[in-house]
mmCIF file of C-alpha atoms in Angstrom:
data_model
loop_
_atom_site.group_PDB
_atom_site.id
_atom_site.type_symbol
_atom_site.label_atom_id
_atom_site.label_comp_id
_atom_site.label_asym_id
_atom_site.label_seq_id
_atom_site.Cartn_x
_atom_site.Cartn_y
_atom_site.Cartn_z
ATOM 1 C CA MET J 21 29.776 46.452 70.812
ATOM 2 C CA ALA J 22 26.522 46.872 68.884
ATOM 3 C CA LEU J 23 28.047 49.716 66.867
ATOM 4 C CA LYS J 24 31.124 47.605 66.090
ATOM 5 C CA ALA J 25 28.932 44.732 64.880
ATOM 6 C CA GLN J 26 27.020 47.068 62.541
ATOM 7 C CA ILE J 27 30.317 48.399 61.130
ATOM 8 C CA ASN J 28 31.515 44.846 60.473
ATOM 9 C CA ILE J 29 28.259 43.927 58.670
ATOM 10 C CA PHE J 30 28.510 47.100 56.542
ATOM 11 C CA THR J 31 32.107 46.269 55.647
ATOM 12 C CA GLU J 32 31.163 42.709 54.580
ATOM 13 C CA VAL J 33 28.277 43.959 52.382
ATOM 14 C CA LYS J 34 30.544 46.537 50.805
ATOM 15 C CA SER J 35 33.222 43.973 50.019
ATOM 16 C CA GLU J 36 30.616 41.702 48.365
ATOM 17 C CA ASN J 37 29.377 44.610 46.211
ATOM 18 C CA GLU J 38 32.932 45.459 45.153
ATOM 19 C CA MET J 39 33.571 41.809 44.195
ATOM 20 C CA ALA J 40 30.352 41.778 42.208
ATOM 21 C CA LYS J 41 31.349 44.930 40.328
ATOM 22 C CA GLU J 42 34.723 43.423 39.535
ATOM 23 C CA ALA J 43 32.946 40.389 38.079
ATOM 24 C CA GLY J 44 30.800 42.641 35.874
ATOM 25 C CA ARG J 45 27.611 42.320 37.914
ATOM 26 C CA LYS J 46 25.534 44.922 39.661
ATOM 27 C CA GLY J 47 25.102 44.256 43.314
ATOM 28 C CA SER J 48 24.293 40.646 44.165
ATOM 29 C CA ARG J 49 21.955 40.107 41.160
ATOM 30 C CA ARG J 50 21.947 36.513 39.847
ATOM 31 C CA ILE J 51 22.762 35.601 36.253
ATOM 32 C CA VAL J 52 19.544 34.462 34.506
ATOM 33 C CA HIS J 53 20.118 31.536 32.129
ATOM 34 C CA PRO J 54 17.770 30.967 29.152
ATOM 35 C CA PRO J 55 15.323 28.102 29.640
ATOM 36 C CA MET J 56 16.570 24.743 28.404
ATOM 37 C CA PRO J 57 14.559 23.227 25.529
ATOM 38 C CA PRO J 58 12.361 20.305 26.543
ATOM 39 C CA LYS J 59 13.929 16.881 26.254
ATOM 40 C CA LEU J 60 12.934 15.077 23.068
ATOM 41 C CA LYS J 61 10.681 12.083 23.763
ATOM 42 C CA LEU J 62 11.106 9.286 21.244
ATOM 43 C CA PHE J 63 8.233 7.125 20.054
ATOM 44 C CA ARG J 64 9.246 3.661 18.966
ATOM 45 C CA PRO J 65 8.388 2.984 15.290
ATOM 46 C CA VAL J 66 6.291 0.085 14.018
ATOM 47 C CA ASN J 67 6.813 -2.401 11.227
ATOM 48 C CA TRP J 68 4.743 -2.264 8.036
ATOM 49 C CA TYR J 69 4.053 -5.455 6.156
ATOM 50 C CA SER J 70 2.434 -5.770 2.750
ATOM 51 C CA GLY J 71 -0.034 -8.367 1.570
ATOM 52 C CA ALA J 72 -1.884 -10.520 4.079
ATOM 53 C CA MET J 73 0.256 -9.514 7.061
ATOM 54 C CA ILE J 74 -1.080 -5.983 7.477
ATOM 55 C CA GLU J 75 -1.903 -5.308 11.132
ATOM 56 C CA PRO J 76 -5.460 -4.204 11.992
ATOM 57 C CA VAL J 77 -5.970 -0.535 12.727
ATOM 58 C CA GLY J 78 -6.461 -1.262 16.447
ATOM 59 C CA GLU J 79 -2.869 -2.492 16.742
ATOM 60 C CA TYR J 80 -1.461 0.813 15.499
ATOM 61 C CA VAL J 81 -3.772 2.851 17.705
ATOM 62 C CA SER J 82 -2.864 0.697 20.715
ATOM 63 C CA HIS J 83 0.838 1.143 19.973
ATOM 64 C CA ILE J 84 0.524 4.934 19.992
ATOM 65 C CA LEU J 85 -1.509 4.894 23.206
ATOM 66 C CA ARG J 86 1.075 2.652 24.898
ATOM 67 C CA GLU J 87 3.859 4.957 23.789
ATOM 68 C CA LEU J 88 1.973 8.000 25.090
ATOM 69 C CA GLY J 89 1.706 6.352 28.506
ATOM 70 C CA ARG J 90 5.361 5.291 28.504
ATOM 71 C CA LEU J 91 6.535 8.816 27.637
ATOM 72 C CA GLY J 92 4.110 10.595 29.974
ATOM 73 C CA LEU J 93 2.241 12.354 27.146
ATOM 74 C CA GLN J 94 -1.416 12.791 26.265
ATOM 75 C CA VAL J 95 -3.277 12.619 22.975
ATOM 76 C CA ARG J 96 -3.488 16.400 22.730
ATOM 77 C CA ASP J 97 0.326 16.584 22.880
ATOM 78 C CA ILE J 98 0.669 14.951 19.456
ATOM 79 C CA GLU J 99 -2.337 16.571 17.778
ATOM 80 C CA ARG J 100 -2.985 19.985 16.348
ATOM 81 C CA HIS J 101 -6.353 21.718 16.641
ATOM 82 C CA ASP J 102 -5.458 24.779 14.560
ATOM 83 C CA ARG J 103 -7.789 26.156 11.943
ATOM 84 C CA PRO J 104 -7.936 24.108 8.719
ATOM 85 C CA PRO J 105 -5.904 23.134 6.782
ATOM 86 C CA ASN J 106 -3.469 22.886 9.706
ATOM 87 C CA THR J 107 -5.701 20.605 11.776
ATOM 88 C CA LYS J 108 -4.207 17.187 12.558
ATOM 89 C CA THR J 109 -6.486 15.113 14.776
ATOM 90 C CA VAL J 110 -5.885 11.762 13.086
ATOM 91 C CA LEU J 111 -5.649 9.697 16.261
ATOM 92 C CA SER J 112 -8.802 11.142 17.855
ATOM 93 C CA ASP J 113 -10.787 10.767 14.633
ATOM 94 C CA LEU J 114 -9.636 7.177 14.177
ATOM 95 C CA ILE J 115 -10.671 6.302 17.720
ATOM 96 C CA GLY J 116 -14.033 7.972 17.138
ATOM 97 C CA TRP J 117 -14.511 6.154 13.822
ATOM 98 C CA LEU J 118 -13.690 2.790 15.417
ATOM 99 C CA SER J 119 -16.230 3.327 18.178
ATOM 100 C CA ASP J 120 -18.989 5.035 16.184
ATOM 101 C CA ARG J 121 -19.170 4.442 12.426
ATOM 102 C CA PRO J 122 -21.164 6.982 10.356
ATOM 103 C CA GLY J 123 -24.666 5.637 10.960
ATOM 104 C CA GLU J 124 -26.492 7.369 8.106
ATOM 105 C CA ALA J 125 -23.939 6.385 5.459
ATOM 106 C CA PHE J 126 -23.900 2.738 6.518
ATOM 107 C CA ALA J 127 -27.699 2.655 6.810
ATOM 108 C CA LYS J 128 -28.095 3.882 3.217
ATOM 109 C CA LEU J 129 -25.442 1.485 1.991
ATOM 110 C CA PHE J 130 -27.202 -1.525 3.536
ATOM 111 C CA ASN J 131 -30.732 -0.376 2.705
ATOM 112 C CA TRP J 132 -31.937 -3.193 0.447
ATOM 113 C CA GLN J 133 -35.017 -1.173 -0.572
ATOM 114 C CA THR J 134 -32.761 0.880 -2.840
ATOM 115 C CA LEU J 135 -31.625 -2.214 -4.771
ATOM 116 C CA ASP J 136 -32.868 -2.900 -8.289
ATOM 117 C CA PHE J 137 -33.980 -6.472 -7.619
ATOM 118 C CA ALA J 138 -34.698 -7.229 -11.269
ATOM 119 C CA GLN J 139 -31.136 -6.285 -12.215
ATOM 120 C CA VAL J 140 -29.632 -8.258 -9.322
ATOM 121 C CA ARG J 141 -31.820 -11.279 -10.164
ATOM 122 C CA SER J 142 -30.655 -11.255 -13.776
ATOM 123 C CA ARG J 143 -27.041 -11.269 -12.614
ATOM 124 C CA LEU J 144 -27.734 -14.074 -10.153
ATOM 125 C CA GLU J 145 -29.101 -16.205 -12.986
ATOM 126 C CA LYS J 146 -25.688 -15.955 -14.671
ATOM 127 C CA ASP J 147 -23.605 -16.168 -11.501
ATOM 128 C CA ARG J 148 -25.090 -17.514 -8.282
ATOM 129 C CA LEU J 149 -22.326 -15.789 -6.281
ATOM 130 C CA ALA J 150 -23.113 -12.331 -7.682
ATOM 131 C CA ARG J 151 -23.523 -9.515 -5.133
ATOM 132 C CA PRO J 152 -24.549 -5.873 -5.431
ATOM 133 C CA ARG J 153 -21.778 -3.812 -7.004
ATOM 134 C CA ILE J 154 -20.413 -0.676 -5.349
ATOM 135 C CA GLU J 155 -17.400 1.591 -5.696
ATOM 136 C CA VAL J 156 -15.285 2.875 -2.787
ATOM 137 C CA SER J 157 -13.155 5.951 -3.369
ATOM 138 C CA ALA J 158 -10.887 8.063 -1.191
ATOM 139 C CA HIS J 159 -9.465 11.532 -1.665
ATOM 140 C CA ILE J 160 -7.688 14.246 0.300
ATOM 141 C CA THR J 161 -9.827 17.385 0.507
ATOM 142 C CA LYS J 162 -8.506 20.896 0.063
ATOM 143 C CA MET J 163 -8.389 21.083 3.877
ATOM 144 C CA ASN J 164 -6.058 18.030 3.993
ATOM 145 C CA ASN J 165 -8.749 15.711 5.361
ATOM 146 C CA LEU J 166 -9.406 12.147 4.179
ATOM 147 C CA SER J 167 -12.899 11.469 2.802
ATOM 148 C CA VAL J 168 -13.959 7.910 1.901
ATOM 149 C CA ARG J 169 -17.244 7.545 -0.004
ATOM 150 C CA TRP J 170 -19.279 4.839 -1.726
ATOM 151 C CA HIS J 171 -21.222 4.938 -4.985
ATOM 152 C CA PRO J 172 -23.132 2.352 -7.006
ATOM 153 C CA GLY J 173 -20.854 0.206 -9.168
ATOM 154 C CA GLY J 174 -20.038 1.812 -12.512
ATOM 155 C CA TRP J 175 -20.324 5.373 -11.175
ATOM 156 C CA LYS J 176 -16.803 6.430 -12.241
ATOM 157 C CA LEU J 177 -17.612 5.600 -15.886
ATOM 158 C CA THR J 178 -20.847 7.623 -16.009
ATOM 159 C CA ASP J 179 -21.482 11.057 -17.455
ATOM 160 C CA PHE J 180 -24.101 13.594 -16.553
ATOM 161 C CA ASP J 181 -27.300 13.053 -18.539
ATOM 162 C CA TRP J 182 -28.899 16.349 -19.492
ATOM 163 C CA HIS J 183 -31.776 14.867 -21.532
ATOM 164 C CA ARG J 184 -33.114 12.050 -19.397
ATOM 165 C CA ALA J 185 -36.923 12.247 -19.178
ATOM 166 C CA ASP J 186 -37.326 10.544 -15.775
ATOM 167 C CA HIS J 187 -34.868 12.871 -14.083
ATOM 168 C CA HIS J 188 -35.509 13.086 -10.301
ATOM 169 C CA TYR J 189 -33.947 15.952 -8.366
ATOM 170 C CA SER J 190 -32.768 13.835 -5.391
ATOM 171 C CA ASN J 191 -32.101 10.483 -7.078
ATOM 172 C CA LEU J 192 -28.611 10.631 -8.549
ATOM 173 C CA ILE J 193 -29.169 7.405 -10.523
ATOM 174 C CA THR J 194 -31.417 9.362 -12.886
ATOM 175 C CA HIS J 195 -28.803 12.086 -13.320
ATOM 176 C CA ARG J 196 -26.237 9.878 -15.057
ATOM 177 C CA LYS J 197 -25.658 7.976 -18.292
ATOM 178 C CA TRP J 198 -24.798 4.400 -17.339
ATOM 179 C CA ARG J 199 -22.753 2.097 -19.549
ATOM 180 C CA GLU J 200 -24.277 -0.865 -17.699
ATOM 181 C CA PRO J 201 -27.429 -0.793 -15.544
ATOM 182 C CA PRO J 202 -26.498 -0.333 -11.856
ATOM 183 C CA ASP J 203 -27.672 -2.643 -9.093
ATOM 184 C CA PHE J 204 -29.398 0.288 -7.328
ATOM 185 C CA HIS J 205 -32.501 2.154 -8.498
ATOM 186 C CA TRP J 206 -32.090 4.915 -5.867
ATOM 187 C CA PHE J 207 -28.971 6.706 -4.646
ATOM 188 C CA VAL J 208 -28.535 9.952 -2.708
ATOM 189 C CA GLY J 209 -25.177 11.341 -1.649
ATOM 190 C CA ASP J 210 -22.218 13.644 -2.332
ATOM 191 C CA GLU J 211 -23.948 16.555 -0.569
ATOM 192 C CA ASP J 212 -21.893 19.622 0.268
ATOM 193 C CA PRO J 213 -20.618 19.347 3.875
ATOM 194 C CA THR J 214 -21.670 21.907 6.462
ATOM 195 C CA PHE J 215 -20.356 22.810 9.911
ATOM 196 C CA ASP J 216 -22.404 20.002 11.511
ATOM 197 C CA SER J 217 -23.011 17.475 8.702
ATOM 198 C CA ARG J 218 -21.108 15.385 6.181
ATOM 199 C CA PRO J 219 -22.175 13.790 2.845
ATOM 200 C CA SER J 220 -24.634 10.964 3.429
ATOM 201 C CA ASN J 221 -22.505 8.470 1.442
ATOM 202 C CA GLU J 222 -19.280 9.216 3.352
ATOM 203 C CA LEU J 223 -18.060 6.090 5.179
ATOM 204 C CA MET J 224 -14.929 7.588 6.770
ATOM 205 C CA TYR J 225 -13.746 11.121 7.540
ATOM 206 C CA ILE J 226 -10.340 11.659 9.185
ATOM 207 C CA ARG J 227 -9.029 15.189 9.673
ATOM 208 C CA GLY J 228 -5.407 16.094 9.000
ATOM 209 C CA VAL J 229 -4.321 13.016 7.037
ATOM 210 C CA GLY J 230 -2.872 15.237 4.323
ATOM 211 C CA ASN J 231 -0.626 16.862 6.959
ATOM 212 C CA LEU J 232 1.133 13.601 7.877
ATOM 213 C CA ARG J 233 4.833 13.784 6.982
ATOM 214 C CA PRO J 234 6.648 10.514 7.787
ATOM 215 C CA GLU J 235 9.879 11.499 5.977
ATOM 216 C CA PRO J 236 12.838 10.935 8.356
ATOM 217 C CA ARG J 237 14.289 14.108 9.836
ATOM 218 C CA GLU J 238 17.847 14.694 10.977
ATOM 219 C CA ASN J 239 17.010 17.744 13.093
ATOM 220 C CA TYR J 240 13.740 18.264 14.968
ATOM 221 C CA GLY J 241 14.416 21.860 16.014
ATOM 222 C CA PRO J 242 15.045 23.321 19.485
ATOM 223 C CA TYR J 243 11.411 23.258 20.627
ATOM 224 C CA ALA J 244 10.360 19.802 19.436
ATOM 225 C CA THR J 245 8.980 17.575 22.185
ATOM 226 C CA TYR J 246 8.721 14.279 20.262
ATOM 227 C CA ASN J 247 9.834 12.663 16.991
ATOM 228 C CA ALA J 248 6.912 13.737 14.825
ATOM 229 C CA ASP J 249 8.094 11.831 11.739
ATOM 230 C CA VAL J 250 7.832 8.473 13.531
ATOM 231 C CA VAL J 251 4.402 9.351 14.927
ATOM 232 C CA ASP J 252 3.198 10.367 11.461
ATOM 233 C CA SER J 253 4.561 7.090 10.077
ATOM 234 C CA ILE J 254 2.498 5.107 12.596
ATOM 235 C CA LEU J 255 -0.608 7.224 11.980
ATOM 236 C CA ILE J 256 -0.561 6.792 8.204
ATOM 237 C CA CYS J 257 -0.204 3.040 8.730
ATOM 238 C CA ALA J 258 -3.294 3.157 10.931
ATOM 239 C CA VAL J 259 -5.240 5.184 8.346
ATOM 240 C CA ARG J 260 -4.392 2.810 5.515
ATOM 241 C CA SER J 261 -5.193 -0.209 7.678
ATOM 242 C CA ALA J 262 -8.589 1.298 8.573
ATOM 243 C CA TYR J 263 -9.340 2.029 4.910
ATOM 244 C CA GLU J 264 -8.376 -1.428 3.661
ATOM 245 C CA GLY J 265 -10.079 -3.081 6.631
ATOM 246 C CA LEU J 266 -13.299 -1.260 5.743
ATOM 247 C CA ILE J 267 -13.061 -2.549 2.166
ATOM 248 C CA SER J 268 -12.483 -6.100 3.399
ATOM 249 C CA GLN J 269 -15.607 -5.909 5.563
ATOM 250 C CA LEU J 270 -17.720 -4.539 2.709
ATOM 251 C CA GLU J 271 -16.596 -7.381 0.430
ATOM 252 C CA TYR J 272 -18.634 -9.821 2.533
ATOM 253 C CA SER J 273 -21.839 -8.237 1.203
ATOM 254 C CA PHE J 274 -20.810 -6.394 -1.971
ATOM 255 C CA GLU J 275 -18.627 -6.629 -5.031
ATOM 256 C CA VAL J 276 -16.325 -3.715 -4.252
ATOM 257 C CA ASP J 277 -14.467 -1.806 -6.964
ATOM 258 C CA VAL J 278 -11.664 0.072 -5.180
ATOM 259 C CA VAL J 279 -11.086 3.352 -7.013
ATOM 260 C CA ASP J 280 -8.177 4.739 -4.952
ATOM 261 C CA ALA J 281 -5.421 2.972 -3.036
ATOM 262 C CA PHE J 282 -2.567 3.924 -0.718
ATOM 263 C CA ASP J 283 1.022 3.480 -1.874
ATOM 264 C CA PHE J 284 3.881 3.372 0.639
ATOM 265 C CA VAL J 285 7.622 3.903 0.435
ATOM 266 C CA THR J 286 9.486 2.050 3.191
ATOM 267 C CA GLN J 287 13.035 1.673 4.437
ATOM 268 C CA GLU J 288 14.688 -0.950 6.575
ATOM 269 C CA GLU J 289 15.663 0.215 10.067
ATOM 270 C CA VAL J 290 17.101 -1.579 13.072
ATOM 271 C CA ALA J 291 14.701 -1.746 16.002
ATOM 272 C CA GLU J 292 16.594 0.249 18.640
ATOM 273 C CA ALA J 293 14.206 -0.879 21.369
ATOM 274 C CA ASP J 294 15.106 -4.519 20.743
ATOM 275 C CA ALA J 295 17.537 -5.435 23.506
ATOM 276 C CA SER J 296 18.300 -8.904 22.164
ATOM 277 C CA ARG J 297 21.670 -9.805 20.763
ATOM 278 C CA TYR J 298 20.268 -10.272 17.271
ATOM 279 C CA ARG J 299 18.170 -7.182 16.783
ATOM 280 C CA SER J 300 15.553 -7.464 14.063
ATOM 281 C CA SER J 301 14.993 -4.829 11.413
ATOM 282 C CA ILE J 302 11.661 -3.168 10.733
ATOM 283 C CA ARG J 303 10.164 -1.789 7.544
ATOM 284 C CA ARG J 304 9.246 1.776 8.406
ATOM 285 C CA VAL J 305 7.020 3.940 6.198
ATOM 286 C CA THR J 306 8.887 7.036 5.001
ATOM 287 C CA ALA J 307 6.497 8.373 2.317
ATOM 288 C CA TRP J 308 2.956 7.779 1.097
ATOM 289 C CA SER J 309 0.534 8.763 -1.633
ATOM 290 C CA LEU J 310 -3.086 8.125 -2.604
ATOM 291 C CA GLU J 311 -3.295 6.971 -6.225
ATOM 292 C CA ASP J 312 -5.606 5.453 -8.822
ATOM 293 C CA ALA J 313 -5.964 1.819 -7.781
ATOM 294 C CA ALA J 314 -5.951 0.376 -11.317
ATOM 295 C CA GLU J 315 -2.838 2.319 -12.336
ATOM 296 C CA LEU J 316 -1.108 1.439 -9.068
ATOM 297 C CA ARG J 317 -1.939 -2.253 -9.513
ATOM 298 C CA ALA J 318 -0.620 -2.217 -13.098
ATOM 299 C CA ARG J 319 2.589 -0.481 -12.022
ATOM 300 C CA ARG J 320 3.148 -2.973 -9.226
ATOM 301 C CA GLU J 321 2.640 -5.851 -11.661
ATOM 302 C CA ARG J 322 5.166 -4.312 -14.075
ATOM 303 C CA ASP J 323 7.660 -3.760 -11.264
ATOM 304 C CA ALA J 324 7.187 -7.325 -10.017
ATOM 305 C CA ALA J 325 7.632 -8.719 -13.536
ATOM 306 C CA ALA J 326 10.774 -6.634 -14.050
ATOM 307 C CA ALA J 327 12.205 -7.782 -10.716
ATOM 308 C CA GLN J 328 11.416 -11.422 -11.537
ATOM 309 C CA ASP J 329 13.007 -11.035 -14.973
ATOM 310 C CA LYS J 330 16.144 -9.654 -13.366
ATOM 311 C CA ARG J 331 16.320 -12.580 -10.925
ATOM 312 C CA ASP J 332 15.776 -15.116 -13.707
ATOM 313 C CA ARG J 333 18.552 -13.634 -15.856
ATOM 314 C CA ALA J 334 20.902 -13.651 -12.877
ATOM 315 C CA GLU J 335 19.986 -17.276 -12.167
ATOM 316 C CA LEU J 336 20.747 -18.295 -15.751
ATOM 317 C CA ALA J 337 24.070 -16.459 -15.732
ATOM 318 C CA ASN J 338 25.011 -18.211 -12.469
ATOM 319 C CA ILE J 339 24.308 -21.795 -13.588
ATOM 320 C CA ALA J 340 27.997 -22.688 -13.827
ATOM 321 C CA VAL J 341 28.538 -21.567 -10.227
ATOM 322 C CA SER J 342 25.350 -22.996 -8.709
ATOM 323 C CA HIS J 343 25.413 -26.390 -10.493
ATOM 324 C CA GLY J 344 28.985 -26.806 -11.708
ATOM 325 C CA PHE J 345 28.275 -27.341 -15.419
ATOM 326 C CA SER J 346 27.918 -25.058 -18.411
ATOM 327 C CA LEU J 347 24.805 -24.565 -20.478
ATOM 328 C CA GLU J 348 26.416 -26.421 -23.369
ATOM 329 C CA ILE J 349 26.886 -29.517 -21.191
ATOM 330 C CA LEU J 350 23.215 -29.404 -20.168
ATOM 331 C CA VAL J 351 22.073 -29.008 -23.777
ATOM 332 C CA ALA J 352 24.203 -32.005 -24.793
ATOM 333 C CA ALA J 353 22.675 -34.104 -21.983
ATOM 334 C CA VAL J 354 19.139 -33.086 -22.962
ATOM 335 C CA LEU J 355 19.854 -33.806 -26.627
ATOM 336 C CA ARG J 356 21.153 -37.260 -25.712
ATOM 337 C CA ALA J 357 18.091 -37.937 -23.528
ATOM 338 C CA SER J 358 15.780 -36.810 -26.339
ATOM 339 C CA SER J 359 17.133 -39.270 -28.894
ATOM 340 C CA ARG J 360 14.567 -41.799 -29.954
ATOM 341 C CA LYS J 361 15.283 -45.486 -29.458
ATOM 342 C CA PRO J 362 14.949 -47.935 -32.372
ATOM 343 C CA THR J 363 11.737 -49.242 -30.815
ATOM 344 C CA GLY J 364 9.044 -47.508 -28.789
ATOM 345 C CA PRO J 365 7.656 -43.986 -28.757
ATOM 346 C CA ALA J 366 9.715 -40.816 -28.472
ATOM 347 C CA PRO J 367 10.435 -39.821 -24.849
ATOM 348 C CA SER J 368 8.153 -37.202 -23.342
ATOM 349 C CA GLY J 369 9.342 -33.942 -21.833
ATOM 350 C CA GLU J 370 9.533 -35.208 -18.269
ATOM 351 C CA HIS J 371 11.272 -38.402 -19.358
ATOM 352 C CA VAL J 372 13.850 -36.248 -21.121
ATOM 353 C CA ASN J 373 14.395 -34.178 -17.967
ATOM 354 C CA ARG J 374 14.807 -37.250 -15.769
ATOM 355 C CA ASN J 375 17.148 -38.994 -18.206
ATOM 356 C CA ALA J 376 19.251 -35.845 -18.669
ATOM 357 C CA ALA J 377 19.495 -35.381 -14.877
ATOM 358 C CA LYS J 378 20.497 -39.038 -14.498
ATOM 359 C CA HIS J 379 23.230 -38.644 -17.117
ATOM 360 C CA LEU J 380 24.585 -35.549 -15.399
ATOM 361 C CA ARG J 381 24.606 -37.270 -12.016
ATOM 362 C CA ASN J 382 26.519 -40.173 -13.539
ATOM 363 C CA VAL J 383 29.319 -37.816 -14.525
ATOM 364 C CA GLY J 384 29.460 -36.218 -11.067
ATOM 365 C CA PHE J 385 27.011 -33.306 -11.030
ATOM 366 C CA LYS J 386 24.402 -32.869 -8.309
ATOM 367 C CA VAL J 387 21.167 -32.175 -10.185
ATOM 368 C CA ASP J 388 17.619 -33.508 -10.441
ATOM 369 C CA ALA J 389 14.833 -33.440 -13.018
ATOM 370 C CA GLY J 390 13.347 -30.232 -11.534
ATOM 371 C CA ASP J 391 16.683 -28.432 -11.989
ATOM 372 C CA VAL J 392 16.899 -29.551 -15.607
ATOM 373 C CA ARG J 393 13.324 -28.417 -16.264
ATOM 374 C CA ARG J 394 13.987 -25.008 -14.722
ATOM 375 C CA ILE J 395 17.237 -24.432 -16.649
ATOM 376 C CA ARG J 396 15.620 -25.496 -19.918
ATOM 377 C CA GLN J 397 12.846 -22.950 -19.349
ATOM 378 C CA LEU J 398 15.395 -20.183 -18.721
ATOM 379 C CA ILE J 399 17.357 -21.121 -21.845
ATOM 380 C CA GLU J 400 14.224 -21.151 -24.004
ATOM 381 C CA ARG J 401 13.288 -17.720 -22.674
ATOM 382 C CA TYR J 402 16.611 -15.880 -22.686
ATOM 383 C CA ASN J 403 19.142 -17.877 -24.727
ATOM 384 C CA PRO J 404 17.295 -20.032 -27.298
ATOM 385 C CA GLU J 405 19.989 -19.702 -29.942
ATOM 386 C CA ILE J 406 22.170 -22.325 -28.210
ATOM 387 C CA LEU J 407 19.449 -24.974 -28.603
ATOM 388 C CA PRO J 408 19.598 -27.311 -31.595
ATOM 389 C CA GLU J 409 16.625 -27.298 -33.926
ATOM 390 C CA GLU J 410 15.038 -30.437 -32.475
ATOM 391 C CA LEU J 411 15.047 -29.031 -28.929
ATOM 392 C CA ARG J 412 13.479 -25.682 -29.696
ATOM 393 C CA PRO J 413 9.806 -25.296 -28.679
ATOM 394 C CA ALA J 414 7.180 -24.888 -31.374
ATOM 395 C CA SER J 415 6.852 -21.165 -30.653
ATOM 396 C CA LEU J 416 10.538 -20.711 -31.576
ATOM 397 C CA ALA J 417 10.471 -22.852 -34.714
ATOM 398 C CA PRO J 418 11.055 -20.976 -37.982
ATOM 399 C CA PRO J 419 7.834 -20.139 -39.845
ATOM 400 C CA ALA J 420 6.771 -22.338 -42.734
ATOM 401 C CA ALA J 421 7.528 -21.136 -46.248
ATOM 402 C CA PRO J 422 4.643 -19.196 -47.784
ATOM 403 C CA LEU J 423 2.675 -20.811 -50.558
ATOM 404 C CA SER J 424 3.500 -19.752 -54.111
ATOM 405 C CA SER J 425 2.873 -20.960 -57.604
ATOM 406 C CA ASN J 426 6.318 -22.581 -57.646
ATOM 407 C CA ASN J 427 5.747 -24.938 -54.718
ATOM 408 C CA VAL J 428 2.112 -25.941 -55.343
ATOM 409 C CA VAL J 429 1.594 -29.353 -56.990
ATOM 410 C CA PRO J 430 -1.648 -29.436 -59.022
ATOM 411 C CA LEU J 431 -3.966 -32.399 -58.425
ATOM 412 C CA ARG J 432 -5.104 -34.435 -61.408
ATOM 413 C CA GLY J 433 -8.786 -35.049 -61.920
ATOM 414 C CA ASP J 434 -10.478 -38.285 -62.959
ATOM 415 C CA ASP J 435 -10.136 -37.346 -66.584
ATOM 416 C CA GLY J 436 -6.366 -36.985 -66.179
ATOM 417 C CA ARG J 437 -6.409 -33.216 -66.611
#
């Protein structure tokens, strides 16, 4: 019986091996499947507002930390500690900067012994609200790190002075030609960084900011573990908020000239995490740059003026739809309201607007004096040729004829000559 059992076992093993060979396998070896790529973990984006509604840097940092906990990740999972310029430790550096500001740089900035009190006193005599003037600049280093530094006000307009007699090797005030006397008589900074020290006038240093790429991506690759573009979008918001928050704090004690400013490109996105029926959209940052603050401010003003001009032209072209009457009807009503009565003074501008609005309401149009004033302003700006001569403002009146010998009447003297 024992021999028969062994024969049966041998027969079963043999049949399994034959089946395996028929299936293209050797023996009972298992098929090894390639490892599946890790599941992509999605950070929820944040909204960016401009103007006075910018969130403080702590809100962005807290959002990332909450998302790390929700997704089961750690800070090191979204950072890169490679050799420069591939380092990207923005979150860690921001947390460190929030908890421990650069002591030496802030101590030198607020050291009143370096102030030129005579210069500050002379400015206070002209303006009692005058404060010491400084400049704050920011730039991305060749290693893609953000460096924020301060200088005495007027520094960016100075040139190196090679012939100054009172030149002092460590006092940079004596190294420059100043267009206007600075409010400091002593300034040291802009030293070359070393492995364990930074320039003594550096107020903020964040590694890897230049490596942030918030541009939306359609494909993250087979080995991506999280949506890096969204994380970079949140981080650059935090960096800008920290930079502008620092400037706001300095403005309590100084007159701050901001040399460089962040510029954002945003796009509207629907908040996927919003489970409500009416999901709100967010303005997500998709690109950024660090630019000259004065040029950026001028460009924004031009863009705002162009956008306002476009809206005003569209408003004027839509008067017939929005109010129900043509421009010619309004001009006729204003002309009628401007006519002077046989007695009394000529009606003022506001009286004309009210009387014209009253006339238009009497014939069935829904309009008030403010509407008439606004439409008149648009006509004077964009379509003044439809106004009669008496309604045109003084700036649009034709110029007076130049004086010539033909239109000058000579005055007679006492002797009749």
